[in-house]
CSV table of C-alpha atoms and ligand atoms in Angstrom, one decimal:
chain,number,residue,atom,x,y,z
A,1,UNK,CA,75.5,-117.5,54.2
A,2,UNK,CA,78.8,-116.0,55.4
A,3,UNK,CA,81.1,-115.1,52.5
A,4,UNK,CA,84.9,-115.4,53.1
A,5,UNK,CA,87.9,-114.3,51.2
A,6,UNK,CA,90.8,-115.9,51.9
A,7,UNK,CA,94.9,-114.9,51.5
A,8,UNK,CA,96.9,-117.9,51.9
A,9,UNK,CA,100.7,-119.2,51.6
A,10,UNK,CA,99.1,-122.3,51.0
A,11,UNK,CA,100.6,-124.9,53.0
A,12,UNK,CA,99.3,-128.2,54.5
A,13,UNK,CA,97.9,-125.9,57.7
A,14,UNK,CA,96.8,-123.8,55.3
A,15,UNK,CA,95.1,-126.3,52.9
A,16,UNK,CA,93.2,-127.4,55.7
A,17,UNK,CA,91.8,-124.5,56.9
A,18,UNK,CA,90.9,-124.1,53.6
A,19,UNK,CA,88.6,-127.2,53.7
A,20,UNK,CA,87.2,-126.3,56.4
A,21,UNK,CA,85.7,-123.1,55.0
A,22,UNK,CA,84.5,-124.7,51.4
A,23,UNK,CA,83.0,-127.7,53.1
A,24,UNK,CA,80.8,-125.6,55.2
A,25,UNK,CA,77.5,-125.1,54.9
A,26,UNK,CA,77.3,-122.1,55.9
A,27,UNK,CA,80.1,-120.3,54.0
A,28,UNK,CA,80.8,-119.1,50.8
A,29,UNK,CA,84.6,-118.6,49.9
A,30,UNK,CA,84.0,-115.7,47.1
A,31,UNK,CA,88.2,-116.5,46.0
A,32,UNK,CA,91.3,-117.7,47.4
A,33,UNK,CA,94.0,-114.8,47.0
A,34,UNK,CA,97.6,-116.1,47.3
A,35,UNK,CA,100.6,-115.1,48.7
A,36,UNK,CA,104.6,-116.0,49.2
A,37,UNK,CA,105.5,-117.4,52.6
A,38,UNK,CA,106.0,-121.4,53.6
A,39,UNK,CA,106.4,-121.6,49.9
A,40,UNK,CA,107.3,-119.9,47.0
A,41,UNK,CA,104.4,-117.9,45.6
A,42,UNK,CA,104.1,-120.4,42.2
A,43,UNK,CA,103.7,-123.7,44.5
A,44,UNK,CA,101.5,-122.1,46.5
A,45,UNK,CA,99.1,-121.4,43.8
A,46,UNK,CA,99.3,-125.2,42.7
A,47,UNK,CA,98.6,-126.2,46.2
A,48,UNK,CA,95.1,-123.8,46.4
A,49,UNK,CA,93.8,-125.4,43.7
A,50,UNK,CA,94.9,-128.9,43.9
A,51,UNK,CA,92.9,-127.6,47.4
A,52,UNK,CA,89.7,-126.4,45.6
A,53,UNK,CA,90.0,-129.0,42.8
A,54,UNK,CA,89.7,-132.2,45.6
A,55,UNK,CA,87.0,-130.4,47.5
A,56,UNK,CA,85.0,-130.6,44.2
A,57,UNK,CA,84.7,-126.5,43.9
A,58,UNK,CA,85.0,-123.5,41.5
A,59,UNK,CA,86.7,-120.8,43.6
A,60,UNK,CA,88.9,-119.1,42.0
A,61,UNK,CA,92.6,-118.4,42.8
A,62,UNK,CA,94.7,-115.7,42.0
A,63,UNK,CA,98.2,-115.2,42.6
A,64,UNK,CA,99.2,-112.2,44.9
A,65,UNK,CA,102.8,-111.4,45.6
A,66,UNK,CA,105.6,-112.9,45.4
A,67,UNK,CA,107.9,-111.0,48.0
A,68,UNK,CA,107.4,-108.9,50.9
A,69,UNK,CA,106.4,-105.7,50.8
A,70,UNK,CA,110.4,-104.6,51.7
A,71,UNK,CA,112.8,-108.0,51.7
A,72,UNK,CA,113.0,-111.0,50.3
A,73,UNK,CA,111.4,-114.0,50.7
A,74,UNK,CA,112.4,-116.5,53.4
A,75,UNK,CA,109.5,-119.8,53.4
A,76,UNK,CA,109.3,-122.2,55.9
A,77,UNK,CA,109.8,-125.4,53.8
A,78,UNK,CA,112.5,-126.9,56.1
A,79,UNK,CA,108.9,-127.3,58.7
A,80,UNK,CA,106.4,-127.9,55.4
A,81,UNK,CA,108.4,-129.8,52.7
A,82,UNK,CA,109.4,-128.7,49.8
A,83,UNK,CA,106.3,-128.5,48.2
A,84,UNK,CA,104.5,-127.4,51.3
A,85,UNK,CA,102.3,-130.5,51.3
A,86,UNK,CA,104.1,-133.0,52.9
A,87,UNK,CA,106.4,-133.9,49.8
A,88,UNK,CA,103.7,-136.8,49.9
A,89,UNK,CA,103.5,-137.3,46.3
A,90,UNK,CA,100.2,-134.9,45.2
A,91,UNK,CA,100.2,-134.1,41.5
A,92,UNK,CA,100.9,-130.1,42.7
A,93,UNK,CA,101.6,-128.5,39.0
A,94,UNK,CA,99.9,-127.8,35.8
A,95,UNK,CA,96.8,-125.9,37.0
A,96,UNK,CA,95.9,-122.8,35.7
A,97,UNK,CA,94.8,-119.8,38.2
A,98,UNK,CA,92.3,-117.1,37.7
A,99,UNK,CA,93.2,-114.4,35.1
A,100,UNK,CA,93.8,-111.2,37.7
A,101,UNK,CA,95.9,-110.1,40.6
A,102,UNK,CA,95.4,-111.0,43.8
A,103,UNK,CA,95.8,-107.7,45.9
A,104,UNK,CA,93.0,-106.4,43.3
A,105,UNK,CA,90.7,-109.0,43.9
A,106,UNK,CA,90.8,-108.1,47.7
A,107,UNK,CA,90.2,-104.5,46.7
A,108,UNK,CA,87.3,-105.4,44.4
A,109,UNK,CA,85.6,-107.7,46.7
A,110,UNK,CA,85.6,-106.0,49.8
A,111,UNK,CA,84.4,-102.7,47.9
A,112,UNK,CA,82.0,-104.4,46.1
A,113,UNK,CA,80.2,-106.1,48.9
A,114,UNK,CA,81.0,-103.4,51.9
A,115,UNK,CA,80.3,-104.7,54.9
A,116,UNK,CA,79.6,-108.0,53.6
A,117,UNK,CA,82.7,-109.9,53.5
A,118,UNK,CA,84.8,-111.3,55.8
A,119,UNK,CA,89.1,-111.4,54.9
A,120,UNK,CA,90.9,-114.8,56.6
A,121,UNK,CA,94.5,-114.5,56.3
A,122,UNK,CA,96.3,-117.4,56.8
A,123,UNK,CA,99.8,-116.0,55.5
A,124,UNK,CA,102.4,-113.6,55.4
A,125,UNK,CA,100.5,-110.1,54.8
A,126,UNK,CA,101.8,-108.8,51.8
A,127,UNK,CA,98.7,-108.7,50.2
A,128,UNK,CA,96.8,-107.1,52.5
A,129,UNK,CA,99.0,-104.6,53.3
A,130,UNK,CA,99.8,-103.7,49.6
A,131,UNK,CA,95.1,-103.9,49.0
A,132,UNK,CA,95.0,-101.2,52.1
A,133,UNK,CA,97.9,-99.0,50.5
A,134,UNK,CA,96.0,-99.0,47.4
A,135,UNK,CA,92.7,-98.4,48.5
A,136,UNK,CA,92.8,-97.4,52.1
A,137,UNK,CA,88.5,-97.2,52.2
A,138,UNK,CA,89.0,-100.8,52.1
A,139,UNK,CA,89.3,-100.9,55.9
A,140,UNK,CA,86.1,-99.2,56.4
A,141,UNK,CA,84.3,-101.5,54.1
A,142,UNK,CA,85.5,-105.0,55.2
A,143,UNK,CA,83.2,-106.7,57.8
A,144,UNK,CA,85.9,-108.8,60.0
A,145,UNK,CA,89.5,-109.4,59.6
A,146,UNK,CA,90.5,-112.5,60.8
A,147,UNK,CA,94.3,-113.5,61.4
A,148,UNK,CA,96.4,-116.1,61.6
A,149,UNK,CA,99.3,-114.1,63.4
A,150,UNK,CA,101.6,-113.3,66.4
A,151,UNK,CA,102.0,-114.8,69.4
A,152,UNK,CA,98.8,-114.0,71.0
A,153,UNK,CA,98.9,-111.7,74.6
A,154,UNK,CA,101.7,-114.1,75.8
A,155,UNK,CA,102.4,-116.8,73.7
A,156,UNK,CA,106.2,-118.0,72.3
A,157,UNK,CA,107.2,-117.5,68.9
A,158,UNK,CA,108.1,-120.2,66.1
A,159,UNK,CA,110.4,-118.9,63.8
A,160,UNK,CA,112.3,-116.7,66.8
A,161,UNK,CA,111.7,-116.6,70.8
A,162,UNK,CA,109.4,-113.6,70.5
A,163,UNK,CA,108.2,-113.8,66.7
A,164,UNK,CA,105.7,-116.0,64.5
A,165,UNK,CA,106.3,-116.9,61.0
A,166,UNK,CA,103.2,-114.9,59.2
A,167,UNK,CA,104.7,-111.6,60.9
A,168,UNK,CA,108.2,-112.5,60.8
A,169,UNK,CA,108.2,-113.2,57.4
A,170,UNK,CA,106.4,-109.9,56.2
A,171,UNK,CA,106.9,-107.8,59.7
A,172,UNK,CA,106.4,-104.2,57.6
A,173,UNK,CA,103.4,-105.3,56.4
A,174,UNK,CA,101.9,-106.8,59.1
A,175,UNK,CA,102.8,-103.7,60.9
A,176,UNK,CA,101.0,-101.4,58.3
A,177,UNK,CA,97.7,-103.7,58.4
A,178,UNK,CA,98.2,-104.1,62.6
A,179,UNK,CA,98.0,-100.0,62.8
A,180,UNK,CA,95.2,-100.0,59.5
A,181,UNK,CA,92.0,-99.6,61.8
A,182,UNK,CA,90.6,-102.3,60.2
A,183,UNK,CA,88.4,-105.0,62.3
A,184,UNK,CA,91.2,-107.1,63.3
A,185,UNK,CA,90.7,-110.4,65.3
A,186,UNK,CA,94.0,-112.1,65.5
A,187,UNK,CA,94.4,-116.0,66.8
A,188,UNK,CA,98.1,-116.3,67.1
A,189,UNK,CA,100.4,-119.6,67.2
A,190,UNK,CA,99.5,-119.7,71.4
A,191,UNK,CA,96.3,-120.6,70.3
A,192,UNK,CA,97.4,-123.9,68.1
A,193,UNK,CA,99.9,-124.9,70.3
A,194,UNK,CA,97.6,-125.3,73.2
A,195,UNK,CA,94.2,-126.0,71.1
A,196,UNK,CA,94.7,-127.3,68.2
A,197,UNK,CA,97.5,-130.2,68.6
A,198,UNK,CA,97.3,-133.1,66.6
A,199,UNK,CA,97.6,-136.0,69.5
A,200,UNK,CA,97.9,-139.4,68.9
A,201,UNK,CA,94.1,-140.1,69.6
A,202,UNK,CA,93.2,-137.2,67.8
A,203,UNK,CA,95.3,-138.4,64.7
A,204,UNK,CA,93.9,-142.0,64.8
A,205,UNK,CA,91.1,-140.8,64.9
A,206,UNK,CA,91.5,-139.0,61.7
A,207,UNK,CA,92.4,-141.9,60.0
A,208,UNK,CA,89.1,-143.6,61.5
A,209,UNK,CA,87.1,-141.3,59.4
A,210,UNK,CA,88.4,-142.7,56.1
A,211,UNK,CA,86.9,-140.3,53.7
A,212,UNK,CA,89.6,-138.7,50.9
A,213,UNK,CA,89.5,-135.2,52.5
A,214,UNK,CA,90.7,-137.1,55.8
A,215,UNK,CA,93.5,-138.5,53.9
A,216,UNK,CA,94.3,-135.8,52.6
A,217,UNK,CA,94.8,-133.5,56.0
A,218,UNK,CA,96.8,-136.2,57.4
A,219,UNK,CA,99.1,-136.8,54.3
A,220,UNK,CA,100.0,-133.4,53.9
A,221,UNK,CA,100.7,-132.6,57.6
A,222,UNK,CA,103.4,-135.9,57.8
A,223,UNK,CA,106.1,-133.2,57.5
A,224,UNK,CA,105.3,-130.7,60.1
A,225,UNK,CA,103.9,-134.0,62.7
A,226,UNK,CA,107.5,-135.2,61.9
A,227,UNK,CA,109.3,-132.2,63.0
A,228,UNK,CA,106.6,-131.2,66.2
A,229,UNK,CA,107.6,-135.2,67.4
A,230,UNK,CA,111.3,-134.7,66.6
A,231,UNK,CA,111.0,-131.8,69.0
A,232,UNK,CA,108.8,-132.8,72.1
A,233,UNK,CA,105.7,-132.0,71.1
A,234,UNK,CA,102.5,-134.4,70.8
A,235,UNK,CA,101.5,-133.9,67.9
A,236,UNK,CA,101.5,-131.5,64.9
A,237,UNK,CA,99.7,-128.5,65.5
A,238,UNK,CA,97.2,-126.5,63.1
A,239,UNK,CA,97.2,-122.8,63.3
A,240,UNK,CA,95.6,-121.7,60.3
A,241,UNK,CA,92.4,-124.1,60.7
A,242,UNK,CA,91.9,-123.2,64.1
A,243,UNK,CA,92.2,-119.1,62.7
A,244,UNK,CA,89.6,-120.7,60.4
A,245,UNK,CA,87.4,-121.7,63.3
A,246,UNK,CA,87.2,-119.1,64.9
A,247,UNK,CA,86.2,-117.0,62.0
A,248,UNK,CA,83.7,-119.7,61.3
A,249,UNK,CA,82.4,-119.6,64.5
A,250,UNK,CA,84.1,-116.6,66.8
A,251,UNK,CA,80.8,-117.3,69.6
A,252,UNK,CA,83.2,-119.9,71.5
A,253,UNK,CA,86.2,-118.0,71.7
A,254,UNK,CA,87.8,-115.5,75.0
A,255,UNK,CA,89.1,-112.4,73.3
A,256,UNK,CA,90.9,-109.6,74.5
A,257,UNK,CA,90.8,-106.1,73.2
A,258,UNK,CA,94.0,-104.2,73.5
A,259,UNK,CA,96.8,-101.8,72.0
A,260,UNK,CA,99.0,-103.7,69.4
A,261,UNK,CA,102.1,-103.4,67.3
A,262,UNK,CA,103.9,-104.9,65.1
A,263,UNK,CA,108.0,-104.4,65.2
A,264,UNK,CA,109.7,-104.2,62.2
A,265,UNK,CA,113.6,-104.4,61.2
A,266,UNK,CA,116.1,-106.8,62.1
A,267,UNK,CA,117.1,-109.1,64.8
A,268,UNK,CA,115.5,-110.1,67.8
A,269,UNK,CA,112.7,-107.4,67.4
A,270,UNK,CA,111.7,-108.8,63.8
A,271,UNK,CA,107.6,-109.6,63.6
A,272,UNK,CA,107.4,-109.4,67.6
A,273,UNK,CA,104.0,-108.3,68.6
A,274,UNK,CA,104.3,-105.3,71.4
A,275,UNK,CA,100.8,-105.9,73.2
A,276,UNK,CA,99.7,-103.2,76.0
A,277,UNK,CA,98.7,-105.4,78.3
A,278,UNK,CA,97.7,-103.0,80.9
A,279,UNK,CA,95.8,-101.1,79.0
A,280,UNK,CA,97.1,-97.7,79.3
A,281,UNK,CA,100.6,-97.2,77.9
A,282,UNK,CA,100.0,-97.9,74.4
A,283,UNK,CA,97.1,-96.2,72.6
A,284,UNK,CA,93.8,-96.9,71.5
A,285,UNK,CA,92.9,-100.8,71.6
A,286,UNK,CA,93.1,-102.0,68.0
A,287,UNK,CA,93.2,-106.0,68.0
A,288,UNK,CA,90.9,-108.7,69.4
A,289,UNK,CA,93.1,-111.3,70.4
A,290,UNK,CA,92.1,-114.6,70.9
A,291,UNK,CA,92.7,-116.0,74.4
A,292,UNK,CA,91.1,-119.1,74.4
A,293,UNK,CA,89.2,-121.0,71.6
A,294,UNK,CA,88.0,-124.6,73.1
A,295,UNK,CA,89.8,-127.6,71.6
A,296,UNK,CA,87.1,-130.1,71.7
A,297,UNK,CA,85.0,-127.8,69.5
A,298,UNK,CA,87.8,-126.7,66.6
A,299,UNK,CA,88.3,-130.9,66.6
A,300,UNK,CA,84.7,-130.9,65.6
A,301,UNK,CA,84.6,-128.4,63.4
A,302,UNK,CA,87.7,-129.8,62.1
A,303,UNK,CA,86.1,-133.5,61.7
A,304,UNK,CA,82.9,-132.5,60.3
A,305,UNK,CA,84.5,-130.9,57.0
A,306,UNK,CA,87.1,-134.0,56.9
A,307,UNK,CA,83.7,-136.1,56.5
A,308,UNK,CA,82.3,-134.2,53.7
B,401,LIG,O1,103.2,-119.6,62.3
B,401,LIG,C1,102.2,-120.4,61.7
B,401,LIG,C2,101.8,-119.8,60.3
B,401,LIG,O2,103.0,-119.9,59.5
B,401,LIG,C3,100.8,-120.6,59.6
B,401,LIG,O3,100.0,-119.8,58.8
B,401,LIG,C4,101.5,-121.6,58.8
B,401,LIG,O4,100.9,-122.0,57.6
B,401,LIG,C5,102.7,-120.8,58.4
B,401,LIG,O5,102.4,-120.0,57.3
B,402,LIG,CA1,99.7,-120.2,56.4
């Protein structure tokens, strides 16, 4: 049994990545830390465990920050909805999270299990950053890091030309966890926009499965497949669960190992990854990066938890 801890700005991407990991067999999600990012940090509590409450579990989630390590908080609800879920109607208020802070619960739980616990972050990285300030040893002790984040070794940006949301939004801490020497695997918004696209099949076929959780990751996702059609794309695409599938099952996926940073400060060089990609002008190699993860089997991965 794998056991996950997952930091999330839960969203509908995030929700069903989310899913994914406590509808599979194989997995145990020890808590669901939460952080500020597509929405404000209080919604994105209720969505987690409006999350954790339809997939039937007990996870717990704990609230994590609610800023940046260094600026304020700029979501990504104009993409998301206001609520982050579609503004689809969910009942998204009046549940109660754990008793506890987040960025302590990823201190505690990698340091209590070291070498036994896998970190998925799906969001800004405020609350990793701010757990490996606290307790650096942390990095020594977590087994795999795996990262929704950056643009991958060549891959466009969303939020600018050159930058993805989860580093724009938090780019000093995302630099601070990029340069930590943790076990860093990073599948960046490349990877969703050529794997893990919604198509029109592919969301039919969604529908054809008919169960609630299948309902539910269409729903949710109406605001983002509105804004992907509205500009040219197929089909909404899903970056977190794909991040998801690949720490579920990393076997399928190309990588390649190389020197990263993460820029910081404003303008244009905001959250932009600086990847050495000849291998010799930028340091040690510190990041898998996720090439190539095969679309046919995130779908199934993807479909199997949506008929759970
Ligand atoms: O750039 C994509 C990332 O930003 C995803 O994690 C999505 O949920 C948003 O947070
Ligand atoms: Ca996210």
């Amino acid at each position: 049994m794998r056991r996950f801890l997952i930091d999330t700005d839960t969203a509908s991407d995030d929700a069903v990545a989310i899913v994914m990991a406590l509808q599979h067999p194989d997995v145990h999600v020890e808590a669901l830390t939460v952080v500020a990012g597509n929405v404000g940090l209080d919604q994105a509590v209720q969505n987690a465990l409006y999350t954790v409450e339809l997939c039937g579990k007990e996870t717990p989630v704990y609230a994590g920050r609610a800023q940046p390590i260094m600026r304020t908080l700029e979501t990504a609800q104009s993409i998301h909805g206001h609520d982050g879920m579609g503004d689809c109607g969910l009942p998204l208020h009046g549940r109660t999270p754990a008793t506890g802070r987040g960025v302590d619960v990823i201190v505690d739980t990698i340091l209590g299990s070291p070498g036994e616990v896998t970190l998925v972050c799906l969001g800004p990285l405020s609350n990793v950053a701010a757990a490996v300030l606290r307790a650096p040893e942390i990095t020594e002790a977590v087994e795999r890091v795996v990262i929704m984040g950056g643009t991958g070794v060549h891959g466009p940006g969303n939020v600018s030309a050159m930058a993805e949301f989860n580093f724009w939004a938090d780019p000093e801490a995302a630099a601070i966890v990029t340069a930590s020497g943790m076990p860093l695997e990073f599948v960046g918004w490349d990877i969703s926009i050529t794997s893990a696209i919604v198509t029109q099949e592919r969301h039919d076929a969604m529908l054809a499965i008919g169960t609630p959780l299948a309902r539910f990751g269409v729903d949710i996702a109406q605001a983002v497949r509105r804004f992907a059609l509205e500009h040219g794309m197929e089909g909404d695409d899903l970056p977190d669960p794909i991040a998801m599938a690949h720490a579920i099952d990393p076997s399928v996926a190309e990588i390649s190992r190389l020197n990263v940073k993460v820029m910081f400060g404003d303008g244009g060089q905001r959250g932009v990854m600086e990847v050495d990609r000849m291998g010799f002008v930028g340091g040690e190699p510190n990041v898998d990066i996720v090439t190539h993860y095969p679309s046919d089997h995130f779908f199934e991965l993807l479909f199997d938890a949506y008929r759970t």
